Short mmCIF file of C-alpha atoms and ligand atoms in Angstrom, two decimals:
data_model
loop_
_atom_site.label_atom_id
_atom_site.label_comp_id
_atom_site.label_asym_id
_atom_site.label_seq_id
_atom_site.Cartn_x
_atom_site.Cartn_y
_atom_site.Cartn_z
CA MET A 284 97.74 73.09 127.01
CA SER A 285 99.14 71.59 129.03
CA SER A 286 100.82 68.89 127.11
CA GLY A 287 103.14 71.58 124.89
CA SER A 288 102.75 69.43 121.67
CA PHE A 289 101.82 72.18 120.03
CA ALA A 290 101.27 75.85 120.05
CA SER A 291 97.85 77.09 121.30
CA VAL A 292 98.17 81.65 120.19
CA GLY A 293 95.12 82.86 120.18
CA LEU A 294 91.48 81.51 119.47
CA GLY A 295 90.95 79.75 122.86
CA SER A 296 89.94 75.72 122.14
CA LYS A 297 87.54 75.65 124.93
CA ARG A 298 84.02 75.15 122.79
CA HIS A 299 86.30 72.71 119.86
CA ARG A 300 87.53 69.45 119.66
CA ALA A 301 90.76 69.13 120.16
CA LEU A 302 93.59 69.29 117.24
CA PRO A 303 94.94 66.09 117.09
CA ILE A 304 98.16 65.56 116.81
CA PRO A 305 100.55 62.99 114.80
CA GLY A 306 103.58 61.01 116.63
CA ALA A 307 105.70 62.85 115.55
CA SER A 308 104.93 66.13 115.39
CA ALA A 309 104.73 65.80 119.28
CA THR A 310 108.80 66.19 119.05
CA MET A 311 108.94 68.76 116.77
CA LYS A 312 109.73 72.55 117.77
CA ALA A 313 106.68 74.52 117.47
CA PHE A 314 107.14 77.28 115.97
CA THR A 315 105.90 81.42 115.61
CA PRO A 316 103.74 81.42 113.45
CA ASP A 317 103.57 82.97 110.17
CA SER A 318 99.80 84.55 109.68
CA SER A 319 98.78 86.34 112.86
CA ILE A 320 95.65 84.79 112.28
CA ALA A 321 96.62 80.90 112.33
CA SER A 322 95.17 79.62 115.86
CA ASP A 323 97.56 76.58 116.34
CA VAL A 324 100.81 75.02 114.95
CA ILE A 325 100.94 71.74 114.01
CA PRO A 326 104.82 70.88 113.30
CA SER A 327 105.28 68.84 110.17
CA PRO A 328 108.36 67.48 109.16
CA ASN A 329 107.81 66.98 105.31
CA PHE A 330 109.30 70.14 103.97
CA GLY A 331 112.37 71.87 102.43
CA ASP A 332 113.73 74.17 101.76
CA ARG A 333 113.06 76.67 98.19
CA ASN A 334 115.15 76.01 95.34
CA ASP A 335 117.46 78.85 94.66
CA SER A 336 116.11 80.70 97.44
CA ARG A 337 113.04 81.89 95.85
CA ALA A 338 110.47 84.29 96.95
CA PRO A 339 106.59 82.96 97.69
CA ASP A 340 104.60 84.83 94.35
CA MET A 341 102.15 82.02 94.81
CA ILE A 342 98.83 80.92 96.77
CA LEU A 343 97.76 77.42 96.03
CA LEU A 344 94.13 75.94 96.99
CA HIS A 345 93.86 73.41 98.00
CA TYR A 346 90.75 70.67 99.54
CA THR A 347 91.71 67.74 101.86
CA GLY A 348 89.62 65.68 100.12
CA MET A 349 89.49 62.52 102.96
CA PRO A 350 86.97 61.54 105.14
CA ASP A 351 88.18 63.34 108.14
CA VAL A 352 89.73 66.77 110.09
CA GLU A 353 92.07 63.85 111.55
CA GLY A 354 93.45 61.96 108.65
CA ALA A 355 93.81 65.31 107.01
CA ILE A 356 96.09 66.54 110.04
CA ALA A 357 98.09 64.00 110.44
CA ARG A 358 98.93 63.07 106.55
CA LEU A 359 99.82 66.55 106.31
CA CYS A 360 102.15 65.85 109.60
CA THR A 361 103.44 62.58 109.89
CA ALA A 362 106.98 61.69 108.26
CA GLY A 363 107.12 59.68 105.71
CA THR A 364 104.13 60.91 104.12
CA GLU A 365 106.16 63.06 101.81
CA VAL A 366 102.80 65.07 101.90
CA SER A 367 102.18 69.01 103.61
CA ALA A 368 100.54 72.69 103.25
CA HIS A 369 102.13 75.31 105.07
CA TYR A 370 97.81 76.12 106.64
CA VAL A 371 94.84 73.88 106.52
CA VAL A 372 91.72 76.11 107.21
CA LEU A 373 89.34 73.68 109.49
CA GLU A 374 85.26 74.03 108.48
CA ASP A 375 84.73 75.96 111.55
CA GLY A 376 87.28 78.09 110.78
CA ARG A 377 90.41 77.82 112.57
CA ILE A 378 93.58 77.94 111.02
CA VAL A 379 96.90 75.61 111.88
CA GLN A 380 100.22 76.05 110.56
CA CYS A 381 102.11 73.61 109.70
CA VAL A 382 105.42 74.82 107.45
CA PRO A 383 106.67 78.02 108.61
CA GLU A 384 105.60 80.14 104.84
CA ALA A 385 109.69 80.89 104.47
CA LYS A 386 110.01 76.68 104.13
CA ARG A 387 108.63 75.11 100.93
CA ALA A 388 106.05 73.23 101.63
CA TRP A 389 104.87 69.67 99.43
CA HIS A 390 101.84 70.09 98.03
CA ALA A 391 102.19 70.84 94.69
CA GLY A 392 103.88 67.58 92.94
CA VAL A 393 103.84 67.00 88.77
CA ALA A 394 102.72 71.01 88.50
CA TYR A 395 103.03 74.15 85.37
CA TRP A 396 102.66 77.90 85.37
CA ALA A 397 103.65 80.00 83.74
CA GLY A 398 107.07 79.43 82.51
CA GLU A 399 107.49 77.46 86.05
CA GLU A 400 107.54 73.53 87.38
CA ASP A 401 108.77 73.95 90.44
CA ILE A 402 104.91 75.24 92.06
CA ASN A 403 106.39 73.93 95.73
CA SER A 404 109.34 76.80 95.37
CA CYS A 405 106.85 79.66 94.70
CA SER A 406 103.71 78.98 96.37
CA ILE A 407 102.25 79.23 99.79
CA GLY A 408 100.16 76.37 99.51
CA VAL A 409 96.88 75.99 101.64
CA GLU A 410 94.56 73.09 102.70
CA VAL A 411 90.39 73.57 102.44
CA VAL A 412 89.08 70.78 105.02
CA ASN A 413 86.79 69.16 102.26
CA ARG A 414 85.89 66.26 102.35
CA GLY A 415 86.46 66.28 98.34
CA HIS A 416 85.10 64.98 95.60
CA ASP A 417 85.35 60.71 96.57
CA TRP A 418 83.13 62.02 99.62
CA GLY A 419 80.97 63.26 98.74
CA TYR A 420 82.10 67.10 97.64
CA PRO A 421 80.41 69.54 101.02
CA GLU A 422 79.83 72.86 100.17
CA PHE A 423 82.71 74.89 101.64
CA PRO A 424 81.13 76.74 104.95
CA LEU A 425 81.44 81.31 104.21
CA ARG A 426 82.77 80.73 108.37
CA GLN A 427 85.66 78.76 106.44
CA ILE A 428 85.48 80.38 102.83
CA ALA A 429 85.92 83.54 105.62
CA ALA A 430 89.26 81.78 107.19
CA VAL A 431 90.32 81.52 103.39
CA ILE A 432 89.50 84.86 102.21
CA ALA A 433 91.74 86.50 105.52
CA LEU A 434 94.75 84.06 105.35
CA CYS A 435 94.76 84.82 101.22
CA ARG A 436 94.18 88.46 102.37
CA GLY A 437 97.44 88.32 104.97
CA ILE A 438 99.78 86.56 103.00
CA MET A 439 98.61 89.01 99.76
CA LEU A 440 100.07 91.76 100.98
CA ARG A 441 102.71 90.38 103.39
CA ARG A 442 103.92 88.56 100.05
CA LYS A 443 103.52 91.07 97.65
CA VAL A 444 101.37 87.79 95.65
CA PRO A 445 99.85 89.58 92.60
CA SER A 446 95.56 88.31 92.24
CA HIS A 447 96.13 86.12 88.85
CA ARG A 448 98.53 84.73 91.29
CA VAL A 449 95.68 82.95 93.75
CA LEU A 450 95.40 79.58 92.00
CA GLY A 451 93.80 75.88 92.40
CA HIS A 452 95.76 73.14 92.27
CA SER A 453 94.23 71.66 89.66
CA ASP A 454 95.23 74.82 87.91
CA VAL A 455 98.66 73.73 87.85
CA ALA A 456 97.64 70.05 87.53
CA PRO A 457 94.86 69.94 85.31
CA SER A 458 96.12 66.16 84.20
CA ARG A 459 95.85 64.82 88.16
CA LYS A 460 94.23 67.23 90.28
CA MET A 461 90.12 68.44 90.49
CA ASP A 462 90.68 70.41 93.36
CA PRO A 463 89.72 72.65 95.33
CA GLY A 464 86.83 72.11 92.64
CA GLU A 465 83.98 73.63 91.14
CA LYS A 466 82.21 74.78 94.01
CA PHE A 467 84.88 76.58 96.02
CA PRO A 468 83.49 80.46 96.03
CA TRP A 469 86.58 81.40 93.90
CA HIS A 470 83.48 84.99 93.46
CA SER A 471 83.13 85.59 96.67
CA LEU A 472 87.54 85.30 97.72
CA ALA A 473 88.18 87.56 94.07
CA ASN A 474 84.93 90.22 96.37
CA SER A 475 87.31 90.80 99.07
CA GLY A 476 90.45 91.63 96.33
CA VAL A 477 91.49 87.43 96.62
CA GLY A 478 92.06 86.56 93.64
CA HIS A 479 91.46 87.13 90.15
CA TRP A 480 88.18 86.81 88.25
CA VAL A 481 86.15 87.53 86.22
CA GLN A 482 81.87 87.27 86.10
CA PRO A 483 81.89 84.88 83.50
CA THR A 484 79.49 85.34 79.64
CA ALA A 485 76.69 83.43 79.29
CA ILE A 486 76.45 80.15 78.05
CA VAL A 487 74.28 79.80 74.18
CA ARG A 488 73.63 78.06 72.21
CA GLY A 489 76.62 77.54 69.42
CA GLN A 490 78.68 75.30 67.94
CA PRO A 491 81.64 74.69 70.01
CA LEU A 492 85.90 73.49 70.22
CA LYS A 493 86.02 69.73 71.76
CA LEU A 494 87.81 67.07 71.48
CA GLY A 495 89.41 66.57 67.96
CA THR A 496 88.79 70.19 66.54
CA VAL A 497 91.50 71.10 64.10
CA GLY A 498 91.79 74.59 63.21
CA ASP A 499 93.07 78.44 64.24
CA ASP A 500 90.24 78.80 66.33
CA VAL A 501 91.82 75.99 68.39
CA LEU A 502 94.51 77.56 68.24
CA LYS A 503 93.62 80.59 69.74
CA LEU A 504 92.03 79.43 72.48
CA GLN A 505 95.51 76.80 73.35
CA GLN A 506 97.98 80.29 72.67
CA GLY A 507 95.15 82.40 75.62
CA LEU A 508 95.59 79.98 78.01
CA ALA A 509 98.98 78.72 76.97
CA ARG A 510 99.23 83.39 77.80
CA TYR A 511 96.97 82.92 81.42
CA GLY A 512 99.59 81.09 82.53
CA TYR A 513 98.42 77.28 82.03
CA GLY A 514 100.20 74.19 80.78
CA VAL A 515 98.34 73.62 77.49
CA PRO A 516 99.93 72.21 74.13
CA VAL A 517 99.92 74.67 71.20
CA SER A 518 98.73 73.08 68.51
CA GLY A 519 95.91 74.20 66.87
CA THR A 520 94.19 70.04 67.79
CA TYR A 521 92.24 70.01 70.57
CA ASP A 522 93.36 66.98 72.02
CA GLY A 523 92.73 65.38 75.38
CA THR A 524 95.26 67.18 77.60
CA THR A 525 93.09 70.71 75.84
CA MET A 526 90.49 68.77 77.20
CA GLN A 527 91.95 68.67 80.40
CA VAL A 528 93.17 72.14 80.59
CA VAL A 529 90.19 73.59 80.13
CA THR A 530 87.81 71.02 82.77
CA ALA A 531 90.48 73.23 85.01
CA PHE A 532 89.74 76.43 83.70
CA GLN A 533 85.65 75.67 83.73
CA ARG A 534 85.96 74.31 87.45
CA HIS A 535 87.99 78.14 88.06
CA PHE A 536 86.11 80.26 86.18
CA ARG A 537 83.03 78.98 85.02
CA PRO A 538 81.84 76.42 87.19
CA LEU A 539 78.46 76.75 85.99
CA ARG A 540 79.36 73.79 83.24
CA VAL A 541 82.08 71.57 83.86
CA ASP A 542 82.30 69.31 81.30
CA GLY A 543 85.85 70.14 78.46
CA ILE A 544 84.29 71.44 75.90
CA ALA A 545 85.31 74.58 74.60
CA ASP A 546 82.31 76.98 74.07
CA HIS A 547 80.94 80.49 73.45
CA SER A 548 80.72 81.14 76.60
CA THR A 549 83.81 78.95 78.17
CA LEU A 550 85.99 81.43 75.37
CA THR A 551 84.38 85.13 75.80
CA THR A 552 85.47 84.10 79.59
CA LEU A 553 88.83 83.12 79.00
CA GLN A 554 88.92 86.38 76.61
CA ALA A 555 87.82 88.24 79.80
CA LEU A 556 90.26 87.72 82.19
CA LEU A 557 93.26 87.33 79.61
CA ALA A 558 91.61 91.71 79.44
CA ASN A 559 91.26 92.23 83.09
CA LEU A 560 94.98 91.18 83.13
CA SER A 561 96.93 94.04 84.82
CA PRO A 562 99.04 95.47 81.73
CA GLY A 563 102.40 93.30 82.08
CA ALA A 564 101.31 90.65 84.28
CA ASN A 565 101.79 88.04 82.40
CA VAL A 566 104.38 85.97 82.87
CA ALA A 567 103.31 83.10 80.50
CA ALA A 568 106.38 80.77 78.55
CA ALA A 569 104.81 80.14 75.48
CA GLY A 570 103.67 76.73 75.63
ZN1 LIG B 839 95.57 69.60 96.25
#
């Protein structure tokens, strides 16, 4: 590389398109990637220190949700956008690091998980390049998923991230976010040791809990979701927030039907997940 505007380590890029370098990054100092499989560093100015020197113990997965990769990387690496992520995983499997893992990247926004609201301080943010629901939502290529798995395995090992803290943006911000969405192959990640997942139980006929339902069964559902980590009111009333949280739960754990209705399959899949947590894994503050 003669331009010197970003560090290219490892993978030769002859058969790849060159990556876009936003103007601001050209003047920023490149750093050594934390992950040995990151092929490029494109430094972003959008980061700060982790509050209370919080050691990250969560991986938060996103999709970029933009029509092209150049625009997505430019947004994450340009001063003033106030967004960033530690890593971007391209569709061809290349991995770009934008923020050092030790620093606090700005990817979660207003969020909550298991008693914490400052998700940026406790997590490592990984943007998976995908146009998202607004732009046709294509399948994630296997080559890209293999790269996500390898990246996450490394982070989990180096940072001691437990399986149940590999999450999607929609899990921690269910009222605002849909990413990485129901096409993201969480089962494939889990088969490779990344993330907590159980085979969802079959969808059968029955009386579901849904918007407006009140009672002990709703209370139990909310308690279960809260115990897993979701930010949900424990009120016994199936309100709009509960519906959004159930929708987020389904996107991640029961993607065959994402409708915000707690049917038998949704309830039993949640129970199976909770039963399958390693003892002492949680964590969640009530409510
Ligand atoms: Zn996101």
